[in-house]
Structure formats: C-alpha cells, structure tokens
Amino acid sequence: MTMTHGGRSTRDIAVRVIRQHRAAIQRELTAALVAFHEPVSDSSRARDAEWLDDRKQHEIDGLNGILGLGVEHTAELLRVAREHSIAIEILLDADAILPVPMMSLVRSVHEALLEVCWLTDPAIGSDQRIARTAAVCLASVQGNLSPLKQLPDTGIRVAQLQESVQEMHALLEQYDFELRFDKSGALATSVTYGAGRAALKLNVTELNRLYMPGSEHLWTLAGVS
C-alpha cells in the first residue's frame, strides 16, 4: 500500500528526491571538471597541481596522466551511479514492490559514491591521492584476468592481458611507485608512492565508517528485513 502526503504518494516523493539528487550531482560534477583544469586557489586540486610541479621532470607527464585517468574513472563511477538511479525510478514505478533488485541497485550507487569519496577526499595528501589513483588504474587492468581465465579458448587473450599487466607494473615502477605482490608474484595487491599507500581491493565497510558513518550495516539489515 502506498501512503500519500499532500496529494503525493510516497513513491512519487521518492522519485522526485532521486531526480533532484541526480541533478545536484550532475551540477557538482560539471563544476568539479572545471575546477580540475582551473584549480581554485588553496583547494586540494591546487595543492595537487603545486605538488606535481615539484616532481622530477621525467615524472610530471606520467603522474599527470595517472591523475587524468583518475578523473575519467571518477566520471565513469558517477555515470554508473546515475544510470542505476534511473533504474531505481523505474522499479518505483512498477506495480509490485521489488525489494531485492531495489537493494542491489542502491548498493551499486552507494559503493560507487564511496569510491568517489575515497579518490577525491580533500583531507588526504597528494602522495596518498596519486597512490589511490594508481591503485584504481591498476585494479581495472588486473581485474580482467580472473574472469577471462574462466572462459574457454582464451589462452592467447590471457597471455596478451598478462603482458599488459606486466607493462603497467613496469610503467608505475618507472615513475617511482612501489608495488606489493601476492604470493604468486604476478598480481599487485597495493601501491605505494612516497608517504601514500593504497590497496587495490577496497574495504567497503571501512569506507562506510569514514565517509557515510552509520550505513556500514545497511546490507545486513536489508537482508533480514
């Protein structure tokens, strides 16, 4: 049963809130992209740019490229969150209440935004940000290996991807990143740059406590509700 508030149903209000939040995020993303290219004085982006200028000359282009990939990754996370929020609207408009797919979509949006917070956190130093960005870039390459190995007749593609992973490792080490590897020695598990260190696998519960305190048990509660 759908409750009504001032002539509007709970469902209608929920859809309206989601649309307003999506529009607000789009405005903030647009402003953030402008600020990335034209940093506001004393902002975290301005401090990152100043930090970058102090690097060794041969490192600047490479590190700047990694930061640029981080921006692209952040924009992609927000795009995914936007599309999932549209899907939530569609479910809200359905005749039946469908809590399982609804919670799956909410979780996807939630985790995407947590990763955005982790990457763009204004409280961290530049060493930490570049380490996190490199970890995200490397994880996106390494993450393709496991599923590809599960498919038949992909030996050549697996070998090509393994070569790409090794080239990514070598590239990061060329720019003075330190990599920690798993027991096989083939896949990196964390990235260190100066005083910054980042694991390739994010601890979502930990990120919840830091960026959205009180929501770390959301999925357990949803499962028993």
mmCIF file with all atom_site columns, C-alpha atoms in Angstrom:
data_model
loop_
_atom_site.group_PDB
_atom_site.id
_atom_site.type_symbol
_atom_site.label_atom_id
_atom_site.label_alt_id
_atom_site.label_comp_id
_atom_site.label_asym_id
_atom_site.label_entity_id
_atom_site.label_seq_id
_atom_site.pdbx_PDB_ins_code
_atom_site.Cartn_x
_atom_site.Cartn_y
_atom_site.Cartn_z
_atom_site.occupancy
_atom_site.B_iso_or_equiv
_atom_site.pdbx_formal_charge
_atom_site.auth_seq_id
_atom_site.auth_comp_id
_atom_site.auth_asym_id
_atom_site.auth_atom_id
_atom_site.pdbx_PDB_model_num
ATOM 1   C CA . MET A 1 1   ? 0.000  0.000   0.000   1.00 0.00 ? 1   MET A CA 1
ATOM 2   C CA . THR A 1 2   ? 1.347  3.423   -0.951  1.00 0.00 ? 2   THR A CA 1
ATOM 3   C CA . MET A 1 3   ? 0.902  6.254   1.544   1.00 0.00 ? 3   MET A CA 1
ATOM 4   C CA . THR A 1 4   ? 0.036  9.762   0.407   1.00 0.00 ? 4   THR A CA 1
ATOM 5   C CA . HIS A 1 5   ? 1.436  13.088  1.612   1.00 0.00 ? 5   HIS A CA 1
ATOM 6   C CA . GLY A 1 6   ? -0.318 16.283  0.483   1.00 0.00 ? 6   GLY A CA 1
ATOM 7   C CA . GLY A 1 7   ? -1.747 14.542  -2.557  1.00 0.00 ? 7   GLY A CA 1
ATOM 8   C CA . ARG A 1 8   ? 1.545  12.875  -3.494  1.00 0.00 ? 8   ARG A CA 1
ATOM 9   C CA . SER A 1 9   ? 2.288  9.205   -2.932  1.00 0.00 ? 9   SER A CA 1
ATOM 10  C CA . THR A 1 10  ? 5.392  8.050   -1.071  1.00 0.00 ? 10  THR A CA 1
ATOM 11  C CA . ARG A 1 11  ? 6.565  6.573   -4.366  1.00 0.00 ? 11  ARG A CA 1
ATOM 12  C CA . ASP A 1 12  ? 6.172  9.909   -6.182  1.00 0.00 ? 12  ASP A CA 1
ATOM 13  C CA . ILE A 1 13  ? 8.101  11.721  -3.453  1.00 0.00 ? 13  ILE A CA 1
ATOM 14  C CA . ALA A 1 14  ? 10.916 9.144   -3.597  1.00 0.00 ? 14  ALA A CA 1
ATOM 15  C CA . VAL A 1 15  ? 11.206 9.550   -7.371  1.00 0.00 ? 15  VAL A CA 1
ATOM 16  C CA . ARG A 1 16  ? 11.274 13.338  -7.019  1.00 0.00 ? 16  ARG A CA 1
ATOM 17  C CA . VAL A 1 17  ? 14.048 13.173  -4.411  1.00 0.00 ? 17  VAL A CA 1
ATOM 18  C CA . ILE A 1 18  ? 16.122 10.830  -6.578  1.00 0.00 ? 18  ILE A CA 1
ATOM 19  C CA . ARG A 1 19  ? 15.773 13.155  -9.574  1.00 0.00 ? 19  ARG A CA 1
ATOM 20  C CA . GLN A 1 20  ? 16.742 16.194  -7.509  1.00 0.00 ? 20  GLN A CA 1
ATOM 21  C CA . HIS A 1 21  ? 19.827 14.414  -6.148  1.00 0.00 ? 21  HIS A CA 1
ATOM 22  C CA . ARG A 1 22  ? 20.823 13.285  -9.631  1.00 0.00 ? 22  ARG A CA 1
ATOM 23  C CA . ALA A 1 23  ? 20.556 16.829  -10.952 1.00 0.00 ? 23  ALA A CA 1
ATOM 24  C CA . ALA A 1 24  ? 22.603 18.126  -8.000  1.00 0.00 ? 24  ALA A CA 1
ATOM 25  C CA . ILE A 1 25  ? 25.332 15.546  -8.614  1.00 0.00 ? 25  ILE A CA 1
ATOM 26  C CA . GLN A 1 26  ? 25.456 16.486  -12.306 1.00 0.00 ? 26  GLN A CA 1
ATOM 27  C CA . ARG A 1 27  ? 25.940 20.153  -11.395 1.00 0.00 ? 27  ARG A CA 1
ATOM 28  C CA . GLU A 1 28  ? 28.705 19.270  -8.930  1.00 0.00 ? 28  GLU A CA 1
ATOM 29  C CA . LEU A 1 29  ? 30.433 17.035  -11.481 1.00 0.00 ? 29  LEU A CA 1
ATOM 30  C CA . THR A 1 30  ? 30.409 19.831  -14.055 1.00 0.00 ? 30  THR A CA 1
ATOM 31  C CA . ALA A 1 31  ? 31.882 22.244  -11.517 1.00 0.00 ? 31  ALA A CA 1
ATOM 32  C CA . ALA A 1 32  ? 34.471 19.676  -10.431 1.00 0.00 ? 32  ALA A CA 1
ATOM 33  C CA . LEU A 1 33  ? 35.689 19.135  -14.004 1.00 0.00 ? 33  LEU A CA 1
ATOM 34  C CA . VAL A 1 34  ? 36.097 22.896  -14.434 1.00 0.00 ? 34  VAL A CA 1
ATOM 35  C CA . ALA A 1 35  ? 37.995 23.077  -11.141 1.00 0.00 ? 35  ALA A CA 1
ATOM 36  C CA . PHE A 1 36  ? 40.278 20.229  -12.200 1.00 0.00 ? 36  PHE A CA 1
ATOM 37  C CA . HIS A 1 37  ? 41.503 22.214  -15.205 1.00 0.00 ? 37  HIS A CA 1
ATOM 38  C CA . GLU A 1 38  ? 41.296 25.625  -13.490 1.00 0.00 ? 38  GLU A CA 1
ATOM 39  C CA . PRO A 1 39  ? 42.023 24.935  -9.803  1.00 0.00 ? 39  PRO A CA 1
ATOM 40  C CA . VAL A 1 40  ? 40.562 27.228  -7.167  1.00 0.00 ? 40  VAL A CA 1
ATOM 41  C CA . SER A 1 41  ? 43.274 28.819  -5.029  1.00 0.00 ? 41  SER A CA 1
ATOM 42  C CA . ASP A 1 42  ? 44.240 26.734  -1.979  1.00 0.00 ? 42  ASP A CA 1
ATOM 43  C CA . SER A 1 43  ? 41.900 23.906  -2.988  1.00 0.00 ? 43  SER A CA 1
ATOM 44  C CA . SER A 1 44  ? 43.027 20.278  -2.792  1.00 0.00 ? 44  SER A CA 1
ATOM 45  C CA . ARG A 1 45  ? 43.327 20.248  -6.600  1.00 0.00 ? 45  ARG A CA 1
ATOM 46  C CA . ALA A 1 46  ? 45.523 23.387  -6.499  1.00 0.00 ? 46  ALA A CA 1
ATOM 47  C CA . ARG A 1 47  ? 47.732 21.729  -3.876  1.00 0.00 ? 47  ARG A CA 1
ATOM 48  C CA . ASP A 1 48  ? 47.973 18.594  -6.020  1.00 0.00 ? 48  ASP A CA 1
ATOM 49  C CA . ALA A 1 49  ? 48.991 20.734  -9.029  1.00 0.00 ? 49  ALA A CA 1
ATOM 50  C CA . GLU A 1 50  ? 51.678 22.501  -6.984  1.00 0.00 ? 50  GLU A CA 1
ATOM 51  C CA . TRP A 1 51  ? 52.905 19.145  -5.678  1.00 0.00 ? 51  TRP A CA 1
ATOM 52  C CA . LEU A 1 52  ? 53.077 17.841  -9.234  1.00 0.00 ? 52  LEU A CA 1
ATOM 53  C CA . ASP A 1 53  ? 55.184 20.813  -10.363 1.00 0.00 ? 53  ASP A CA 1
ATOM 54  C CA . ASP A 1 54  ? 57.766 19.871  -7.720  1.00 0.00 ? 54  ASP A CA 1
ATOM 55  C CA . ARG A 1 55  ? 58.256 16.345  -9.098  1.00 0.00 ? 55  ARG A CA 1
ATOM 56  C CA . LYS A 1 56  ? 61.191 15.326  -11.235 1.00 0.00 ? 56  LYS A CA 1
ATOM 57  C CA . GLN A 1 57  ? 60.781 16.486  -14.823 1.00 0.00 ? 57  GLN A CA 1
ATOM 58  C CA . HIS A 1 58  ? 60.588 12.963  -16.259 1.00 0.00 ? 58  HIS A CA 1
ATOM 59  C CA . GLU A 1 59  ? 57.814 12.087  -13.801 1.00 0.00 ? 59  GLU A CA 1
ATOM 60  C CA . ILE A 1 60  ? 55.445 15.024  -14.367 1.00 0.00 ? 60  ILE A CA 1
ATOM 61  C CA . ASP A 1 61  ? 53.820 13.851  -17.604 1.00 0.00 ? 61  ASP A CA 1
ATOM 62  C CA . GLY A 1 62  ? 53.358 10.317  -16.307 1.00 0.00 ? 62  GLY A CA 1
ATOM 63  C CA . LEU A 1 63  ? 51.921 11.351  -12.953 1.00 0.00 ? 63  LEU A CA 1
ATOM 64  C CA . ASN A 1 64  ? 49.669 13.912  -14.612 1.00 0.00 ? 64  ASN A CA 1
ATOM 65  C CA . GLY A 1 65  ? 48.427 11.185  -16.941 1.00 0.00 ? 65  GLY A CA 1
ATOM 66  C CA . ILE A 1 66  ? 47.613 8.939   -13.986 1.00 0.00 ? 66  ILE A CA 1
ATOM 67  C CA . LEU A 1 67  ? 45.675 11.745  -12.304 1.00 0.00 ? 67  LEU A CA 1
ATOM 68  C CA . GLY A 1 68  ? 43.802 12.274  -15.568 1.00 0.00 ? 68  GLY A CA 1
ATOM 69  C CA . LEU A 1 69  ? 42.844 8.595   -15.632 1.00 0.00 ? 69  LEU A CA 1
ATOM 70  C CA . GLY A 1 70  ? 41.598 9.034   -12.072 1.00 0.00 ? 70  GLY A CA 1
ATOM 71  C CA . VAL A 1 71  ? 39.298 11.836  -13.245 1.00 0.00 ? 71  VAL A CA 1
ATOM 72  C CA . GLU A 1 72  ? 37.963 9.623   -16.038 1.00 0.00 ? 72  GLU A CA 1
ATOM 73  C CA . HIS A 1 73  ? 37.391 6.786   -13.567 1.00 0.00 ? 73  HIS A CA 1
ATOM 74  C CA . THR A 1 74  ? 35.547 9.117   -11.179 1.00 0.00 ? 74  THR A CA 1
ATOM 75  C CA . ALA A 1 75  ? 33.339 10.392  -14.001 1.00 0.00 ? 75  ALA A CA 1
ATOM 76  C CA . GLU A 1 76  ? 32.582 6.794   -15.003 1.00 0.00 ? 76  GLU A CA 1
ATOM 77  C CA . LEU A 1 77  ? 31.610 5.906   -11.425 1.00 0.00 ? 77  LEU A CA 1
ATOM 78  C CA . LEU A 1 78  ? 29.191 8.828   -11.380 1.00 0.00 ? 78  LEU A CA 1
ATOM 79  C CA . ARG A 1 79  ? 27.778 7.823   -14.767 1.00 0.00 ? 79  ARG A CA 1
ATOM 80  C CA . VAL A 1 80  ? 27.137 4.308   -13.479 1.00 0.00 ? 80  VAL A CA 1
ATOM 81  C CA . ALA A 1 81  ? 25.508 5.707   -10.324 1.00 0.00 ? 81  ALA A CA 1
ATOM 82  C CA . ARG A 1 82  ? 23.293 7.932   -12.484 1.00 0.00 ? 82  ARG A CA 1
ATOM 83  C CA . GLU A 1 83  ? 22.096 5.041   -14.643 1.00 0.00 ? 83  GLU A CA 1
ATOM 84  C CA . HIS A 1 84  ? 21.395 2.908   -11.582 1.00 0.00 ? 84  HIS A CA 1
ATOM 85  C CA . SER A 1 85  ? 19.370 5.729   -10.055 1.00 0.00 ? 85  SER A CA 1
ATOM 86  C CA . ILE A 1 86  ? 17.260 5.854   -13.233 1.00 0.00 ? 86  ILE A CA 1
ATOM 87  C CA . ALA A 1 87  ? 16.676 2.108   -12.868 1.00 0.00 ? 87  ALA A CA 1
ATOM 88  C CA . ILE A 1 88  ? 15.549 2.693   -9.264  1.00 0.00 ? 88  ILE A CA 1
ATOM 89  C CA . GLU A 1 89  ? 12.951 5.158   -10.559 1.00 0.00 ? 89  GLU A CA 1
ATOM 90  C CA . ILE A 1 90  ? 11.664 2.506   -12.979 1.00 0.00 ? 90  ILE A CA 1
ATOM 91  C CA . LEU A 1 91  ? 11.337 -0.023  -10.146 1.00 0.00 ? 91  LEU A CA 1
ATOM 92  C CA . LEU A 1 92  ? 9.495  2.514   -8.017  1.00 0.00 ? 92  LEU A CA 1
ATOM 93  C CA . ASP A 1 93  ? 7.020  2.927   -10.856 1.00 0.00 ? 93  ASP A CA 1
ATOM 94  C CA . ALA A 1 94  ? 6.390  -0.836  -11.071 1.00 0.00 ? 94  ALA A CA 1
ATOM 95  C CA . ASP A 1 95  ? 3.069  -2.287  -9.899  1.00 0.00 ? 95  ASP A CA 1
ATOM 96  C CA . ALA A 1 96  ? 4.794  -4.659  -7.454  1.00 0.00 ? 96  ALA A CA 1
ATOM 97  C CA . ILE A 1 97  ? 7.330  -3.802  -4.759  1.00 0.00 ? 97  ILE A CA 1
ATOM 98  C CA . LEU A 1 98  ? 10.626 -5.476  -5.702  1.00 0.00 ? 98  LEU A CA 1
ATOM 99  C CA . PRO A 1 99  ? 12.999 -5.084  -2.703  1.00 0.00 ? 99  PRO A CA 1
ATOM 100 C CA . VAL A 1 100 ? 15.807 -7.400  -3.856  1.00 0.00 ? 100 VAL A CA 1
ATOM 101 C CA . PRO A 1 101 ? 16.647 -5.668  -7.170  1.00 0.00 ? 101 PRO A CA 1
ATOM 102 C CA . MET A 1 102 ? 15.990 -2.312  -5.482  1.00 0.00 ? 102 MET A CA 1
ATOM 103 C CA . MET A 1 103 ? 18.593 -3.004  -2.796  1.00 0.00 ? 103 MET A CA 1
ATOM 104 C CA . SER A 1 104 ? 21.068 -4.287  -5.393  1.00 0.00 ? 104 SER A CA 1
ATOM 105 C CA . LEU A 1 105 ? 20.785 -1.012  -7.273  1.00 0.00 ? 105 LEU A CA 1
ATOM 106 C CA . VAL A 1 106 ? 21.019 1.046   -4.084  1.00 0.00 ? 106 VAL A CA 1
ATOM 107 C CA . ARG A 1 107 ? 24.139 -0.877  -3.124  1.00 0.00 ? 107 ARG A CA 1
ATOM 108 C CA . SER A 1 108 ? 25.712 -0.229  -6.526  1.00 0.00 ? 108 SER A CA 1
ATOM 109 C CA . VAL A 1 109 ? 25.056 3.514   -6.226  1.00 0.00 ? 109 VAL A CA 1
ATOM 110 C CA . HIS A 1 110 ? 26.298 3.533   -2.643  1.00 0.00 ? 110 HIS A CA 1
ATOM 111 C CA . GLU A 1 111 ? 29.565 1.720   -3.408  1.00 0.00 ? 111 GLU A CA 1
ATOM 112 C CA . ALA A 1 112 ? 30.258 3.883   -6.471  1.00 0.00 ? 112 ALA A CA 1
ATOM 113 C CA . LEU A 1 113 ? 29.886 7.050   -4.413  1.00 0.00 ? 113 LEU A CA 1
ATOM 114 C CA . LEU A 1 114 ? 32.084 5.642   -1.639  1.00 0.00 ? 114 LEU A CA 1
ATOM 115 C CA . GLU A 1 115 ? 34.857 5.072   -4.180  1.00 0.00 ? 115 GLU A CA 1
ATOM 116 C CA . VAL A 1 116 ? 34.394 8.623   -5.485  1.00 0.00 ? 116 VAL A CA 1
ATOM 117 C CA . CYS A 1 117 ? 34.784 9.928   -1.906  1.00 0.00 ? 117 CYS A CA 1
ATOM 118 C CA . TRP A 1 118 ? 37.904 7.781   -1.462  1.00 0.00 ? 118 TRP A CA 1
ATOM 119 C CA . LEU A 1 119 ? 39.519 9.134   -4.627  1.00 0.00 ? 119 LEU A CA 1
ATOM 120 C CA . THR A 1 120 ? 38.600 12.797  -4.193  1.00 0.00 ? 120 THR A CA 1
ATOM 121 C CA . ASP A 1 121 ? 38.913 13.125  -0.402  1.00 0.00 ? 121 ASP A CA 1
ATOM 122 C CA . PRO A 1 122 ? 40.185 16.701  0.176   1.00 0.00 ? 122 PRO A CA 1
ATOM 123 C CA . ALA A 1 123 ? 41.708 15.710  3.528   1.00 0.00 ? 123 ALA A CA 1
ATOM 124 C CA . ILE A 1 124 ? 44.393 13.419  2.075   1.00 0.00 ? 124 ILE A CA 1
ATOM 125 C CA . GLY A 1 125 ? 47.820 14.475  0.813   1.00 0.00 ? 125 GLY A CA 1
ATOM 126 C CA . SER A 1 126 ? 48.995 14.398  -2.788  1.00 0.00 ? 126 SER A CA 1
ATOM 127 C CA . ASP A 1 127 ? 51.172 11.305  -2.231  1.00 0.00 ? 127 ASP A CA 1
ATOM 128 C CA . GLN A 1 128 ? 48.106 9.460   -0.981  1.00 0.00 ? 128 GLN A CA 1
ATOM 129 C CA . ARG A 1 129 ? 45.890 10.638  -3.848  1.00 0.00 ? 129 ARG A CA 1
ATOM 130 C CA . ILE A 1 130 ? 48.338 9.589   -6.558  1.00 0.00 ? 130 ILE A CA 1
ATOM 131 C CA . ALA A 1 131 ? 48.767 6.205   -4.840  1.00 0.00 ? 131 ALA A CA 1
ATOM 132 C CA . ARG A 1 132 ? 44.987 5.692   -4.737  1.00 0.00 ? 132 ARG A CA 1
ATOM 133 C CA . THR A 1 133 ? 44.610 6.748   -8.342  1.00 0.00 ? 133 THR A CA 1
ATOM 134 C CA . ALA A 1 134 ? 47.370 4.388   -9.470  1.00 0.00 ? 134 ALA A CA 1
ATOM 135 C CA . ALA A 1 135 ? 45.771 1.559   -7.469  1.00 0.00 ? 135 ALA A CA 1
ATOM 136 C CA . VAL A 1 136 ? 42.419 2.133   -9.195  1.00 0.00 ? 136 VAL A CA 1
ATOM 137 C CA . CYS A 1 137 ? 44.043 2.207   -12.644 1.00 0.00 ? 137 CYS A CA 1
ATOM 138 C CA . LEU A 1 138 ? 45.997 -0.970  -11.960 1.00 0.00 ? 138 LEU A CA 1
ATOM 139 C CA . ALA A 1 139 ? 42.989 -2.762  -10.447 1.00 0.00 ? 139 ALA A CA 1
ATOM 140 C CA . SER A 1 140 ? 40.971 -2.065  -13.604 1.00 0.00 ? 140 SER A CA 1
ATOM 141 C CA . VAL A 1 141 ? 43.640 -3.820  -15.693 1.00 0.00 ? 141 VAL A CA 1
ATOM 142 C CA . GLN A 1 142 ? 44.330 -6.739  -13.354 1.00 0.00 ? 142 GLN A CA 1
ATOM 143 C CA . GLY A 1 143 ? 40.621 -7.255  -12.687 1.00 0.00 ? 143 GLY A CA 1
ATOM 144 C CA . ASN A 1 144 ? 40.059 -8.524  -16.231 1.00 0.00 ? 144 ASN A CA 1
ATOM 145 C CA . LEU A 1 145 ? 42.382 -11.505 -15.793 1.00 0.00 ? 145 LEU A CA 1
ATOM 146 C CA . SER A 1 146 ? 40.328 -13.718 -13.489 1.00 0.00 ? 146 SER A CA 1
ATOM 147 C CA . PRO A 1 147 ? 37.063 -13.699 -15.483 1.00 0.00 ? 147 PRO A CA 1
ATOM 148 C CA . LEU A 1 148 ? 38.934 -14.122 -18.766 1.00 0.00 ? 148 LEU A CA 1
ATOM 149 C CA . LYS A 1 149 ? 40.676 -17.242 -17.449 1.00 0.00 ? 149 LYS A CA 1
ATOM 150 C CA . GLN A 1 150 ? 37.291 -18.826 -16.725 1.00 0.00 ? 150 GLN A CA 1
ATOM 151 C CA . LEU A 1 151 ? 36.267 -18.711 -20.389 1.00 0.00 ? 151 LEU A CA 1
ATOM 152 C CA . PRO A 1 152 ? 37.251 -21.401 -22.922 1.00 0.00 ? 152 PRO A CA 1
ATOM 153 C CA . ASP A 1 153 ? 39.723 -20.813 -25.739 1.00 0.00 ? 153 ASP A CA 1
ATOM 154 C CA . THR A 1 154 ? 41.074 -17.553 -24.350 1.00 0.00 ? 154 THR A CA 1
ATOM 155 C CA . GLY A 1 155 ? 44.702 -18.592 -23.908 1.00 0.00 ? 155 GLY A CA 1
ATOM 156 C CA . ILE A 1 156 ? 46.076 -16.028 -26.365 1.00 0.00 ? 156 ILE A CA 1
ATOM 157 C CA . ARG A 1 157 ? 43.992 -13.216 -24.903 1.00 0.00 ? 157 ARG A CA 1
ATOM 158 C CA . VAL A 1 158 ? 45.021 -14.166 -21.362 1.00 0.00 ? 158 VAL A CA 1
ATOM 159 C CA . ALA A 1 159 ? 48.673 -14.038 -22.404 1.00 0.00 ? 159 ALA A CA 1
ATOM 160 C CA . GLN A 1 160 ? 48.158 -10.632 -24.014 1.00 0.00 ? 160 GLN A CA 1
ATOM 161 C CA . LEU A 1 161 ? 46.419 -9.307  -20.916 1.00 0.00 ? 161 LEU A CA 1
ATOM 162 C CA . GLN A 1 162 ? 49.152 -10.687 -18.658 1.00 0.00 ? 162 GLN A CA 1
ATOM 163 C CA . GLU A 1 163 ? 51.664 -8.822  -20.801 1.00 0.00 ? 163 GLU A CA 1
ATOM 164 C CA . SER A 1 164 ? 49.619 -5.631  -20.406 1.00 0.00 ? 164 SER A CA 1
ATOM 165 C CA . VAL A 1 165 ? 49.564 -6.115  -16.632 1.00 0.00 ? 165 VAL A CA 1
ATOM 166 C CA . GLN A 1 166 ? 53.342 -6.528  -16.560 1.00 0.00 ? 166 GLN A CA 1
ATOM 167 C CA . GLU A 1 167 ? 53.754 -3.398  -18.683 1.00 0.00 ? 167 GLU A CA 1
ATOM 168 C CA . MET A 1 168 ? 51.529 -1.477  -16.262 1.00 0.00 ? 168 MET A CA 1
ATOM 169 C CA . HIS A 1 169 ? 53.659 -2.706  -13.349 1.00 0.00 ? 169 HIS A CA 1
ATOM 170 C CA . ALA A 1 170 ? 56.830 -1.602  -15.141 1.00 0.00 ? 170 ALA A CA 1
ATOM 171 C CA . LEU A 1 171 ? 55.340 1.784   -16.007 1.00 0.00 ? 171 LEU A CA 1
ATOM 172 C CA . LEU A 1 172 ? 54.377 2.526   -12.403 1.00 0.00 ? 172 LEU A CA 1
ATOM 173 C CA . GLU A 1 173 ? 57.777 1.411   -11.127 1.00 0.00 ? 173 GLU A CA 1
ATOM 174 C CA . GLN A 1 174 ? 59.369 3.685   -13.733 1.00 0.00 ? 174 GLN A CA 1
ATOM 175 C CA . TYR A 1 175 ? 57.633 6.616   -12.023 1.00 0.00 ? 175 TYR A CA 1
ATOM 176 C CA . ASP A 1 176 ? 58.895 5.533   -8.575  1.00 0.00 ? 176 ASP A CA 1
ATOM 177 C CA . PHE A 1 177 ? 55.791 3.670   -7.397  1.00 0.00 ? 177 PHE A CA 1
ATOM 178 C CA . GLU A 1 178 ? 56.449 0.661   -5.184  1.00 0.00 ? 178 GLU A CA 1
ATOM 179 C CA . LEU A 1 179 ? 54.244 -2.407  -5.715  1.00 0.00 ? 179 LEU A CA 1
ATOM 180 C CA . ARG A 1 180 ? 53.472 -5.185  -3.271  1.00 0.00 ? 180 ARG A CA 1
ATOM 181 C CA . PHE A 1 181 ? 52.556 -8.502  -4.880  1.00 0.00 ? 181 PHE A CA 1
ATOM 182 C CA . ASP A 1 182 ? 50.506 -11.566 -3.987  1.00 0.00 ? 182 ASP A CA 1
ATOM 183 C CA . LYS A 1 183 ? 52.074 -14.951 -3.264  1.00 0.00 ? 183 LYS A CA 1
ATOM 184 C CA . SER A 1 184 ? 52.283 -15.765 -6.971  1.00 0.00 ? 184 SER A CA 1
ATOM 185 C CA . GLY A 1 185 ? 54.281 -12.594 -7.594  1.00 0.00 ? 185 GLY A CA 1
ATOM 186 C CA . ALA A 1 186 ? 52.120 -11.903 -10.656 1.00 0.00 ? 186 ALA A CA 1
ATOM 187 C CA . LEU A 1 187 ? 49.465 -9.528  -9.335  1.00 0.00 ? 187 LEU A CA 1
ATOM 188 C CA . ALA A 1 188 ? 49.959 -6.376  -7.282  1.00 0.00 ? 188 ALA A CA 1
ATOM 189 C CA . THR A 1 189 ? 47.946 -6.022  -4.074  1.00 0.00 ? 189 THR A CA 1
ATOM 190 C CA . SER A 1 190 ? 48.931 -2.484  -3.092  1.00 0.00 ? 190 SER A CA 1
ATOM 191 C CA . VAL A 1 191 ? 50.649 0.616   -4.444  1.00 0.00 ? 191 VAL A CA 1
ATOM 192 C CA . THR A 1 192 ? 52.937 2.999   -2.552  1.00 0.00 ? 192 THR A CA 1
ATOM 193 C CA . TYR A 1 193 ? 54.153 6.411   -3.623  1.00 0.00 ? 193 TYR A CA 1
ATOM 194 C CA . GLY A 1 194 ? 56.183 8.404   -1.131  1.00 0.00 ? 194 GLY A CA 1
ATOM 195 C CA . ALA A 1 195 ? 54.109 8.596   2.051   1.00 0.00 ? 195 ALA A CA 1
ATOM 196 C CA . GLY A 1 196 ? 50.966 7.343   0.309   1.00 0.00 ? 196 GLY A CA 1
ATOM 197 C CA . ARG A 1 197 ? 49.833 3.722   0.175   1.00 0.00 ? 197 ARG A CA 1
ATOM 198 C CA . ALA A 1 198 ? 46.648 2.221   -1.290  1.00 0.00 ? 198 ALA A CA 1
ATOM 199 C CA . ALA A 1 199 ? 45.330 -1.333  -1.532  1.00 0.00 ? 199 ALA A CA 1
ATOM 200 C CA . LEU A 1 200 ? 43.856 -2.423  -4.853  1.00 0.00 ? 200 LEU A CA 1
ATOM 201 C CA . LYS A 1 201 ? 40.895 -4.063  -3.100  1.00 0.00 ? 201 LYS A CA 1
ATOM 202 C CA . LEU A 1 202 ? 38.741 -1.543  -1.236  1.00 0.00 ? 202 LEU A CA 1
ATOM 203 C CA . ASN A 1 203 ? 37.253 -2.300  2.167   1.00 0.00 ? 203 ASN A CA 1
ATOM 204 C CA . VAL A 1 204 ? 33.693 -1.040  1.694   1.00 0.00 ? 204 VAL A CA 1
ATOM 205 C CA . THR A 1 205 ? 32.778 -1.370  5.383   1.00 0.00 ? 205 THR A CA 1
ATOM 206 C CA . GLU A 1 206 ? 35.784 0.753   6.314   1.00 0.00 ? 206 GLU A CA 1
ATOM 207 C CA . LEU A 1 207 ? 34.886 3.366   3.696   1.00 0.00 ? 207 LEU A CA 1
ATOM 208 C CA . ASN A 1 208 ? 31.338 3.435   5.045   1.00 0.00 ? 208 ASN A CA 1
ATOM 209 C CA . ARG A 1 209 ? 32.565 4.224   8.537   1.00 0.00 ? 209 ARG A CA 1
ATOM 210 C CA . LEU A 1 210 ? 34.748 7.030   7.190   1.00 0.00 ? 210 LEU A CA 1
ATOM 211 C CA . TYR A 1 211 ? 32.520 8.687   4.584   1.00 0.00 ? 211 TYR A CA 1
ATOM 212 C CA . MET A 1 212 ? 28.962 7.570   5.415   1.00 0.00 ? 212 MET A CA 1
ATOM 213 C CA . PRO A 1 213 ? 29.019 6.630   9.119   1.00 0.00 ? 213 PRO A CA 1
ATOM 214 C CA . GLY A 1 214 ? 26.022 4.636   10.271  1.00 0.00 ? 214 GLY A CA 1
ATOM 215 C CA . SER A 1 215 ? 25.459 2.942   6.912   1.00 0.00 ? 215 SER A CA 1
ATOM 216 C CA . GLU A 1 216 ? 28.060 0.163   7.220   1.00 0.00 ? 216 GLU A CA 1
ATOM 217 C CA . HIS A 1 217 ? 25.423 -2.411  8.275   1.00 0.00 ? 217 HIS A CA 1
ATOM 218 C CA . LEU A 1 218 ? 22.874 -1.415  5.627   1.00 0.00 ? 218 LEU A CA 1
ATOM 219 C CA . TRP A 1 219 ? 23.125 -4.669  3.664   1.00 0.00 ? 219 TRP A CA 1
ATOM 220 C CA . THR A 1 220 ? 22.857 -6.931  6.728   1.00 0.00 ? 220 THR A CA 1
ATOM 221 C CA . LEU A 1 221 ? 19.768 -5.071  7.910   1.00 0.00 ? 221 LEU A CA 1
ATOM 222 C CA . ALA A 1 222 ? 18.239 -5.185  4.439   1.00 0.00 ? 222 ALA A CA 1
ATOM 223 C CA . GLY A 1 223 ? 18.768 -8.934  4.282   1.00 0.00 ? 223 GLY A CA 1
ATOM 224 C CA . VAL A 1 224 ? 16.761 -9.623  7.438   1.00 0.00 ? 224 VAL A CA 1
ATOM 225 C CA . SER A 1 225 ? 14.046 -7.001  6.945   1.00 0.00 ? 225 SER A CA 1
#
